[in-house]
Coordinates of C-alpha atoms and ligand atoms in Angstrom, one line a residue:
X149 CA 122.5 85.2 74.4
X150 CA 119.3 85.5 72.6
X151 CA 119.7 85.6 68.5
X152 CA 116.9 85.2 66.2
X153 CA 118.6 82.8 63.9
X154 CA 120.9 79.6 65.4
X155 CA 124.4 80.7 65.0
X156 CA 127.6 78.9 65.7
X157 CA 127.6 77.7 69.2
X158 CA 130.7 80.3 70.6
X159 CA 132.2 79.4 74.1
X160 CA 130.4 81.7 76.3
X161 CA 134.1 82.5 77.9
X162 CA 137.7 84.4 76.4
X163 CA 140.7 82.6 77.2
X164 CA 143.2 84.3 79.6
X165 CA 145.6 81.6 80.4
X166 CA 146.7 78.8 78.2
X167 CA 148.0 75.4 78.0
X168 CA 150.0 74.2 75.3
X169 CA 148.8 71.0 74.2
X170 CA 152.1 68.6 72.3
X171 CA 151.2 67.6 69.0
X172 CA 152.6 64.4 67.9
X173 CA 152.8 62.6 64.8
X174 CA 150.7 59.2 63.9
X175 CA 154.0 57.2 63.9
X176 CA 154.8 58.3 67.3
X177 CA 151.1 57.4 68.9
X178 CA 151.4 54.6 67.8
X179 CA 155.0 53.6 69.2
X180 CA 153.5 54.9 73.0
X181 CA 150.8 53.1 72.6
X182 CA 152.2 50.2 72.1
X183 CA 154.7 51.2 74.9
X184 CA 151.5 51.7 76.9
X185 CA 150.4 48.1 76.3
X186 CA 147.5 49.4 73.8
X187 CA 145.9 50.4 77.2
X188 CA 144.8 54.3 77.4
X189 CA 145.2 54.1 81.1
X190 CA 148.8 53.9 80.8
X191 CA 149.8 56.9 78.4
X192 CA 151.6 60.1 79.5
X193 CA 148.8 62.4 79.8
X194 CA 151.6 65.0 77.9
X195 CA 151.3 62.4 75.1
X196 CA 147.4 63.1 74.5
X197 CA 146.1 66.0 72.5
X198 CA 142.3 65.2 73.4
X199 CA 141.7 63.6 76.8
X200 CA 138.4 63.0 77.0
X201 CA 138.5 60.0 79.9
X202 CA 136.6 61.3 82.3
X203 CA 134.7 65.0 83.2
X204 CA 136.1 64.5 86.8
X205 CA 138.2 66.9 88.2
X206 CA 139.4 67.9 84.7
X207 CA 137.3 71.5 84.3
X208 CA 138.6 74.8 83.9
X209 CA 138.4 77.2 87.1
X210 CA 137.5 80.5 86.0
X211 CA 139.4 84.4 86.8
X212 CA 136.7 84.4 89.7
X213 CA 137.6 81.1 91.2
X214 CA 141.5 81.6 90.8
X215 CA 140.8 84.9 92.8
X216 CA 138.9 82.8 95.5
X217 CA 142.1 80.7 95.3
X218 CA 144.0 83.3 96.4
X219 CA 142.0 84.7 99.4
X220 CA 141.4 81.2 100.7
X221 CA 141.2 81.6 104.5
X222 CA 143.4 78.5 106.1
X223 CA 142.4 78.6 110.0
X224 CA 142.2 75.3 110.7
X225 CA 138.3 75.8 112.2
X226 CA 135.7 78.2 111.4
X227 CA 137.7 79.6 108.1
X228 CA 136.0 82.5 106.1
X229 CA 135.9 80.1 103.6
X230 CA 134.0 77.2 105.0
X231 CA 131.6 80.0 106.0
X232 CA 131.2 81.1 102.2
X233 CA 130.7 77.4 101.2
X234 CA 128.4 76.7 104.0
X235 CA 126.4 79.3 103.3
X236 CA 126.1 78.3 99.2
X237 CA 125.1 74.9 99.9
X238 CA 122.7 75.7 102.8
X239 CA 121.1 77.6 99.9
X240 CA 121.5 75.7 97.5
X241 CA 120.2 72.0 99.6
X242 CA 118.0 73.9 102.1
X243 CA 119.6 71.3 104.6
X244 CA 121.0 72.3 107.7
X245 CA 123.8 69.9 108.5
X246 CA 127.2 70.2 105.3
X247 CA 130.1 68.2 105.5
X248 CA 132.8 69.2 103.4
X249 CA 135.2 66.0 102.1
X250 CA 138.0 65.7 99.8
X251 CA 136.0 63.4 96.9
X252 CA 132.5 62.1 96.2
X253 CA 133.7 58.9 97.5
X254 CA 134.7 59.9 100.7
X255 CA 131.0 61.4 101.6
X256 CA 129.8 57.8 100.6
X257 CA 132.0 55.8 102.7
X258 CA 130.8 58.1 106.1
X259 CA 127.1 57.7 105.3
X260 CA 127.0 54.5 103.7
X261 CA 129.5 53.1 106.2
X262 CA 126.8 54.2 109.0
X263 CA 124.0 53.4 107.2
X264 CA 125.1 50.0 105.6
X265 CA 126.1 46.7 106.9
X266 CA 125.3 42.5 106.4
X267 CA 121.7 41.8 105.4
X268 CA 121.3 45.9 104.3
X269 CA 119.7 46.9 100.9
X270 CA 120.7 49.9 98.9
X271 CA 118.2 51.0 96.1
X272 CA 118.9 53.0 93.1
X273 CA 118.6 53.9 89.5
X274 CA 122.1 53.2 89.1
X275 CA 124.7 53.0 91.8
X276 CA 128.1 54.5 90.3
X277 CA 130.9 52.5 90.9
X278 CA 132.5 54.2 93.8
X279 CA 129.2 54.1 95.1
X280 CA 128.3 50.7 94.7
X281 CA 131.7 49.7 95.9
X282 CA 131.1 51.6 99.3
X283 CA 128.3 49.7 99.9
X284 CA 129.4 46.3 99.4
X285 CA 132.1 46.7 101.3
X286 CA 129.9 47.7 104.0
X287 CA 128.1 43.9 103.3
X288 CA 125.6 45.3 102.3
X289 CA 123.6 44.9 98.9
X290 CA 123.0 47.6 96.6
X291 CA 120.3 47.0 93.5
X292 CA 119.6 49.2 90.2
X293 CA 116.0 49.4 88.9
X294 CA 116.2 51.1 85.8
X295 CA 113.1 50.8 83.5
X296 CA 113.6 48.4 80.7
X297 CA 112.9 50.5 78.2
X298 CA 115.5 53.1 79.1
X299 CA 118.0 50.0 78.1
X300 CA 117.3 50.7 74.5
X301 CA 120.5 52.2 73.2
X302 CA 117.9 53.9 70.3
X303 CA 114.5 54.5 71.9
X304 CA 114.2 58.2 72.8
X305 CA 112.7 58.9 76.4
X306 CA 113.4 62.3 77.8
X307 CA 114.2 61.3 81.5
X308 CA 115.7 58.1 80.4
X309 CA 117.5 58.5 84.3
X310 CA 114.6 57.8 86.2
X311 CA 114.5 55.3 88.2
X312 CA 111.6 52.5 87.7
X313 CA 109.3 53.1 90.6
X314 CA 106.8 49.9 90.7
X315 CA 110.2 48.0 90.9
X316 CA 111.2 49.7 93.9
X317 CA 108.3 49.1 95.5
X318 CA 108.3 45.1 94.7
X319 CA 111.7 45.5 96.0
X320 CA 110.9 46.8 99.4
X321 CA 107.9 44.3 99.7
X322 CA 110.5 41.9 98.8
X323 CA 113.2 42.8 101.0
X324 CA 111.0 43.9 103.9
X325 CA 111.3 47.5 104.7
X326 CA 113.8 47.5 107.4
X327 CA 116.5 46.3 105.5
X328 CA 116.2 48.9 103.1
X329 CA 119.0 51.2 104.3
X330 CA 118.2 53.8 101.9
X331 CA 117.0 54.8 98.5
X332 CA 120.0 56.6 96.4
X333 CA 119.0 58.6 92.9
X334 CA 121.9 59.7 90.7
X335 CA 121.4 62.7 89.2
X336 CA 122.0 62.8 86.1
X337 CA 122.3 59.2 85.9
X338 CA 126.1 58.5 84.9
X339 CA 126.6 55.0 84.5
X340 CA 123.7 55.1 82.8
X341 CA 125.1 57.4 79.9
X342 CA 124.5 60.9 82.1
X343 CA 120.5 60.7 81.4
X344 CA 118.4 62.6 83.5
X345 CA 115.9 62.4 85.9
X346 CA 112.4 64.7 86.4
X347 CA 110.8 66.2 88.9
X348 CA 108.2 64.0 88.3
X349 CA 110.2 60.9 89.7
X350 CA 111.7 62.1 92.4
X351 CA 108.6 63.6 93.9
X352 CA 107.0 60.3 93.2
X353 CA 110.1 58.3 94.5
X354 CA 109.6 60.8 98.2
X355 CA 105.9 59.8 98.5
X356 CA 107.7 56.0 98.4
X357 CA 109.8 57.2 100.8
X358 CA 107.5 58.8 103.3
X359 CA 104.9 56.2 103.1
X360 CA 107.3 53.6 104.4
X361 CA 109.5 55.7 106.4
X362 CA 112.6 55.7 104.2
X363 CA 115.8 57.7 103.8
X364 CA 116.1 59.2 100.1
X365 CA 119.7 60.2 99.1
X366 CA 120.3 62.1 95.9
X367 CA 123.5 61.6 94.4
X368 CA 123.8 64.7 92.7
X369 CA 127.1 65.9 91.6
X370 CA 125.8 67.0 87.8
X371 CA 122.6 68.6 89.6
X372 CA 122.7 71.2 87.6
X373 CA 123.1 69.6 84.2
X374 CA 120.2 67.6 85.4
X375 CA 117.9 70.9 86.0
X376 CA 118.6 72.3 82.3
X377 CA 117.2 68.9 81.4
X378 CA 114.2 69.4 83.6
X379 CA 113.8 73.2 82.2
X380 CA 113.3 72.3 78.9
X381 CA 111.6 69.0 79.0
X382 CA 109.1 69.0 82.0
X383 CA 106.2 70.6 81.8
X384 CA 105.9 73.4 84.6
X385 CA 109.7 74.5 84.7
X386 CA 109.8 76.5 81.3
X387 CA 110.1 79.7 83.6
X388 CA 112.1 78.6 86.4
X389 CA 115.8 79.4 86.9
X390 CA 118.2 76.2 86.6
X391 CA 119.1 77.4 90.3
X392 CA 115.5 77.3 91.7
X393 CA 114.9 73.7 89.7
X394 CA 118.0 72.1 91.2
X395 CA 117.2 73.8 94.6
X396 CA 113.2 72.2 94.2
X397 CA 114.9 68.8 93.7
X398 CA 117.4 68.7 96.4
X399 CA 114.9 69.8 98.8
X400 CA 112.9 66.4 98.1
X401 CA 116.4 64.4 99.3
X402 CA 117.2 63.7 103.1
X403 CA 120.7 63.5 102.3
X404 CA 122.6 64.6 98.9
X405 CA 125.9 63.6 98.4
X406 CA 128.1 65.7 95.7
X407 CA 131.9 64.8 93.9
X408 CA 132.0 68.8 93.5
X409 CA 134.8 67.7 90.2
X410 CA 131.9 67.5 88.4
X411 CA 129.4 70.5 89.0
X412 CA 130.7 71.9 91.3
X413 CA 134.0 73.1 88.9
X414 CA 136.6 72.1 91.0
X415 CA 139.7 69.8 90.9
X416 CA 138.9 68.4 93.6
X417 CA 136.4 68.2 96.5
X418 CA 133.5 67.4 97.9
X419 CA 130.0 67.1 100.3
X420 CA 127.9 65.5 102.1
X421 CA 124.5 67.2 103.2
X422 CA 121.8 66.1 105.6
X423 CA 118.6 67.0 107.3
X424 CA 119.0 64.6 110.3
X425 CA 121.0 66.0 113.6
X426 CA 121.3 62.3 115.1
X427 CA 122.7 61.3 111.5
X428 CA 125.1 64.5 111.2
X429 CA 126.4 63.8 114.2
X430 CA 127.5 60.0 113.6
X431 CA 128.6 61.0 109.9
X432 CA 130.6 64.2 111.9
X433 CA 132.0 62.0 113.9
X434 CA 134.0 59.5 111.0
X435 CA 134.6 62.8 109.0
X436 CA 136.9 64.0 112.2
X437 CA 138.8 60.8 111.9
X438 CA 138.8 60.3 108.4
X439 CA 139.0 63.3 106.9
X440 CA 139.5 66.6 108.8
X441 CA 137.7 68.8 111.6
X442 CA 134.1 69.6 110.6
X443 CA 134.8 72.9 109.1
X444 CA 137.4 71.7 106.2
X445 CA 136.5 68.1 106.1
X446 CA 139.2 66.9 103.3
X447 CA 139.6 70.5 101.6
X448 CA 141.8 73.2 102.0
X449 CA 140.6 76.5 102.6
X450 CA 141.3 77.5 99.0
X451 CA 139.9 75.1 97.5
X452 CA 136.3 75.5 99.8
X453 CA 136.3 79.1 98.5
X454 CA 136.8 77.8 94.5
X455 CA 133.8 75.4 95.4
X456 CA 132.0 78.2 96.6
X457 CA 131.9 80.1 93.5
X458 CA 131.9 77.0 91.2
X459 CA 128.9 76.4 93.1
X460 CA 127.0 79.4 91.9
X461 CA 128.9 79.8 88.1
X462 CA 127.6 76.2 87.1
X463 CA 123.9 77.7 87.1
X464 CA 124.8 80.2 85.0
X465 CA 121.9 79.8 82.2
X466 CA 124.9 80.5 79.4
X467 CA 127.2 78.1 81.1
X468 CA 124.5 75.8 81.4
X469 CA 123.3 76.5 77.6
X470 CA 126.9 76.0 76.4
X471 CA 127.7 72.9 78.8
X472 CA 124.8 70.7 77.2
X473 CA 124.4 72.0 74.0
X474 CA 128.2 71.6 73.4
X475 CA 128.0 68.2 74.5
X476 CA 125.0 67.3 72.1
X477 CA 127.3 68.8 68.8
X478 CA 129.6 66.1 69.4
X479 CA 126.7 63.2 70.0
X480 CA 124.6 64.8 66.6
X481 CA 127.8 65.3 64.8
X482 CA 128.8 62.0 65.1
X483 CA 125.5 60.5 64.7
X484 CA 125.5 62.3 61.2
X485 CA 128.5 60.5 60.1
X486 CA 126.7 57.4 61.0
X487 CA 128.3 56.7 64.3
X488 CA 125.9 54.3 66.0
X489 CA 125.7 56.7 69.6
X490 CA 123.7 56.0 72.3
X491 CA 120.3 58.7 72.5
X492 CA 119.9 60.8 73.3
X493 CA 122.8 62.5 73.9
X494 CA 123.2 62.9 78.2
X495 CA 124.8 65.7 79.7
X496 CA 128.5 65.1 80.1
X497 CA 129.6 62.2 77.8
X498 CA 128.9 60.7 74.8
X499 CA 128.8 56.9 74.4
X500 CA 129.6 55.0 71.1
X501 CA 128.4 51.6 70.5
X502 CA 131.2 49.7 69.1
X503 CA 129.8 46.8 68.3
X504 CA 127.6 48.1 65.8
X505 CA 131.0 50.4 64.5
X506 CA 133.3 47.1 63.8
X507 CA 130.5 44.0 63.6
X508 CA 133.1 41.8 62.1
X509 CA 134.9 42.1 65.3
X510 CA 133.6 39.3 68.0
X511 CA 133.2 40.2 71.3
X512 CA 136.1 38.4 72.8
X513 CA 138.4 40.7 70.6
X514 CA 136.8 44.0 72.4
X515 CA 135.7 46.0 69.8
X516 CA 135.5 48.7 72.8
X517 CA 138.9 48.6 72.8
X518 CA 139.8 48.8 68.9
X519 CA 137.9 52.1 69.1
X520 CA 139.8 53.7 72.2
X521 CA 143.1 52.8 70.5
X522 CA 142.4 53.8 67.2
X523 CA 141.0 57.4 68.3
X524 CA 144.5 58.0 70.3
X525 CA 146.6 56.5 67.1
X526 CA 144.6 58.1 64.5
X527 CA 143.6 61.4 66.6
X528 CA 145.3 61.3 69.7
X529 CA 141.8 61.6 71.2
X530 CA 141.9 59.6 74.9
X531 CA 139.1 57.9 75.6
X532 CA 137.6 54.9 77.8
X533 CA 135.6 51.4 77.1
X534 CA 132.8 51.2 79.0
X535 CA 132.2 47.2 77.6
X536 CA 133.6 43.7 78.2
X537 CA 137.0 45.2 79.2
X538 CA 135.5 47.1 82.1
X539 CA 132.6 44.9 83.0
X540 CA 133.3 41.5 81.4
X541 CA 133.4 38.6 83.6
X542 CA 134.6 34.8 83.5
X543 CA 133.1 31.8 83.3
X544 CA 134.8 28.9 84.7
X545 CA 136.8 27.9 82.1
X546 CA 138.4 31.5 81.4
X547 CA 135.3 32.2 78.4
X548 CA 134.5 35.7 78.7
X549 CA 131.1 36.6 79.5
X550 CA 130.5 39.9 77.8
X551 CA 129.0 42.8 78.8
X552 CA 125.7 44.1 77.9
X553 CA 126.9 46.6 75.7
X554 CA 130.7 47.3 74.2
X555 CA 130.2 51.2 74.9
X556 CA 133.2 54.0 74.3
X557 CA 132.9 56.8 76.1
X558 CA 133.6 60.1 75.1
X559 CA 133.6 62.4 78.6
X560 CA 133.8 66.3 78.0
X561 CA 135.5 68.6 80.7
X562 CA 134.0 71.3 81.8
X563 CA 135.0 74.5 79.5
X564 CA 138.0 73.1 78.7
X565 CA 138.1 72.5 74.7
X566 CA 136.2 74.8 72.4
X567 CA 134.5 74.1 69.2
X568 CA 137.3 73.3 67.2
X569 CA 138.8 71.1 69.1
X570 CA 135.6 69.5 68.7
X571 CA 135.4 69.6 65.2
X572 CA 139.0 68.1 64.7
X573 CA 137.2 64.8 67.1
X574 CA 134.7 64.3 63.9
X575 CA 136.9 64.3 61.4
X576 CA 139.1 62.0 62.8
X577 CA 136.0 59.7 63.0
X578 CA 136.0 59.9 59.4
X579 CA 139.6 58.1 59.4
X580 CA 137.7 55.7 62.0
X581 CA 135.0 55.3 59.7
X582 CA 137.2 54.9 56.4
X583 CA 139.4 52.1 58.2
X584 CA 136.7 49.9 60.2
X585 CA 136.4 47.1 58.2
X586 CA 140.6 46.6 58.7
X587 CA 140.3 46.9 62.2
X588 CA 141.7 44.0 64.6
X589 CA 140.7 43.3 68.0
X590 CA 143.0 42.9 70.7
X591 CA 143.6 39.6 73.5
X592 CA 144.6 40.7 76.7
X593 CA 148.2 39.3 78.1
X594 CA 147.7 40.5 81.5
X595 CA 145.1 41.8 84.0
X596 CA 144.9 42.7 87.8
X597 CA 142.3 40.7 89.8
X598 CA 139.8 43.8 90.4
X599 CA 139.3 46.3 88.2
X600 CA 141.3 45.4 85.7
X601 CA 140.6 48.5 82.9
X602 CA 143.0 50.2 84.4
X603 CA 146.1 48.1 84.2
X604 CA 145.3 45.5 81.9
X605 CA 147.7 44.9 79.0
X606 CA 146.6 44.1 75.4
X607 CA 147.9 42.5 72.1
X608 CA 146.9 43.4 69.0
X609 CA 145.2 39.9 67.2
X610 CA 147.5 39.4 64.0
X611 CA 150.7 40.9 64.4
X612 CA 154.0 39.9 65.3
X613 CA 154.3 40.1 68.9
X614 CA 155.0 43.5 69.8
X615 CA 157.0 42.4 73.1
X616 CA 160.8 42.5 70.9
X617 CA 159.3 46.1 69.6
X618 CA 158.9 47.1 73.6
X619 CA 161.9 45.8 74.5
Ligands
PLP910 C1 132.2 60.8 90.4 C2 131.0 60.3 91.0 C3 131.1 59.8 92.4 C4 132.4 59.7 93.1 O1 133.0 60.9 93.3 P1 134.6 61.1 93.4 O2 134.7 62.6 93.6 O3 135.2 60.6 92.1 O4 135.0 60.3 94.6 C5 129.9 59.4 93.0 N1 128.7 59.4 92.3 C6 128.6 59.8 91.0 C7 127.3 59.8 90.3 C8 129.8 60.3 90.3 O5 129.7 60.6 89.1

């Protein structure tokens, strides 16, 4: 909607069907928290008022999707619904060959399983986890080349996604071009706080590509947050459609892989997309016995025809308006207070830097963590540490080798919370704010081998054991 003076940024949506959210006192947070090991990861989601963990799989479908839902076609091959799909994401990808699968992930282990191996190189801006773990366990290697100066939690660049493309190049020379297996680019960039990338550096990152004869995969499942980004900060898209900028891109890819829980507004799902026949047919081939017959891949028939039209409402240029804009009001807001965030604000999260919030806190007391617990016990605000908790490692005498940053992430879900429940996030950063000098960091008193964010078990530094309180 066009107005001639900013207003109030109202949900381009009406509610139809609610779901009550619990309210719960302060006293009782903090009692499940401390049931929950002061680890996020192990609350009741029914306990949370705010749960802002992740963007994945956590949007709201809309009346047109839920109406999809219920004329899903469930033929085992050739459904109606894999034909409406099909035919989105031809458009869409202007590729010939669409496999659907259950996740993201599952599209990574077929191509990267085929296209990996011992002695193989993956290049990227930033491989996302999932994405990164596909390929190791392949053997193979996979390598982020972000420009330094997009490491600067302050500096603003407005593609701070792109990937650094004199490195690449150094890499290939380095690595000898056949054992480059591919060349991935994740748009928007996620681990990389959901930055984006332009036109400008994917075009550039093809012309590496064809010059040495090299597959380019875009991992694009926020493509079209990326292409509002591209609209109105590269010059010569002022007047295109977010559709038409997102289709321009993914026509530069030989291969684009999607979690549709993230654009694609879906619980669950997802694709993989290529321009190869010889390749299709190997990556067809583990899709039959890994995930279903060609035509449903991991995906019900349902659930095909909610992608369908996710497909086409996320590049709706109010959706789109809403999504980023919405997402920026929390980053400024808080940056207002004086929360140190990380700029500019990306597309789907915001990211706090907690060291700079609780200085007094060392970095072997995760100052990450302080944050994510004292949003849930102050606010009941879920969130994740995206610092030495997650990414830490060991020396070999146990002395933690921190991160490079102690980041808090602050995901939003798709058209799920509206402006006030916003609002009500900021002020309980003013409690946050009014309390950070008290603030104690936690010790961990147990942790899984791998991954260990999502089971670990904390202590809070200074207080009577809490174990007798558990018990
Ligand atoms: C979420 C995500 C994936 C993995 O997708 P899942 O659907 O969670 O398996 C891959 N790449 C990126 C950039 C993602 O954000």
């Amino acid at each position: 909607m066009q107005t001639s003076k900013p207003r109030v940024l109202a949900e381009p949506f009406k509610i139809k069907m609610v779901e009550p959210l619990k309210v719960t006192t302060e006293a009782y947070r903090t009692e499940v928290l401390n049931k929950a090991h002061f680890n996020p990861f192990l609350l009741r989601a029914d306990d949370v008022f705010i749960d802002l963990l992740t963007d994945s799989g956590t949007g709201a479908m809309s009346d047109r999707q839920w109406a999809g839902i219920m004329m899903g076609d469930e033929s085992y091959a050739g459904a109606k619904s894999w034909e409406h799909l099909e035919a989105v994401v031809k458009d869409l990808t202007g590729m010939p060959y669409i496999l659907p699968t259950h996740q993201g992930r599952a599209a990574e282990r077929i191509l990267y399983g085929i296209l990996g191996g011992r002695g193989k190189v993956f290049i990227s801006n930033t491989h996302f986890d999932t994405t990164r773990a596909n390929i190791e366990f392949t053997g193979a290697m996979a390598i982020d080349v972000m420009p330094a100066e997009a490491n600067d939690p302050e500096l603003f660049l407005p593609f701070k996604g792109n990937i650094d493309l004199e490195k690449v190049e150094a890499l290939i020379r380095e690595k000898g071009r056949e054992n480059i297996a591919a060349i991935i680019i994740t748009v928007t960039n996620n681990s990389a706080g959901g930055q984006p990338v332009s036109m400008e550096n994917v075009k550039a990152l093809r012309k590496i590509c064809d010059a040495q004869g090299l597959l380019l995969v875009i991992d694009g499942c926020r493509i079209a947050e990326n292409s509002y980004f591209v609209k109105h900060r590269e010059q010569g898209y002022e007047h295109k459609t977010y559709k038409e900028i997102a289709q321009e891109m993914l026509r530069l890819g030989d291969a684009f892989i999607m979690s549709a829980k993230k654009d694609g507004l879906v619980n669950i799902g997802g694709l993989l997309t290529l321009i190869d026949e010889a390749l299709s047919l190997k990556c067809k081939n583990l899709l039959i016995i890994s995930e279903g017959f060609t035509t449903y891949g991991g995906l019900a028939g349902r659930d095909m025809e909610a992608l369908s039209i996710g497909l086409t409402e996320v590049f709706d240029a109010d959706y789109l308006n809403y999504r980023i804009r919405s997402t920026a009001y929390l980053g400024e807001g808080l940056r207002s207070k004086g929360v140190p965030v990380v700029w500019p604000i990306g597309g789907h999260a915001v990211y706090i830097d907690a060291h700079k919030l609780y200085p007094n806190i060392p970095l072997e007391e995760y100052p990450g963590q302080v944050l994510v617990c004292d949003l849930y016990t102050k606010g009941g605000i879920r969130c994740v540490e995206v610092g030495s908790v997650m990414l830490g490692k060991q020396d070999e005498a146990g002395k933690l080798i921190p991160a490079a940053n102690e980041l808090v992430r602050l995901a939003i879900p798709r058209r799920v919370y509206t402006q006030s429940h916003i609002d009500y996030v900021l002020e309980v950063f003013d409690d946050i704010l009014e309390l950070r000098t008290q603030a104690r960091g936690y010790k961990i008193t147990y942790e899984p081998p791998f991954l260990r964010h999502f089971t670990a078990r904390f202590d809070k530094i200074g207080e009577i054991t809490t174990e007798t309180q558990r018990a």
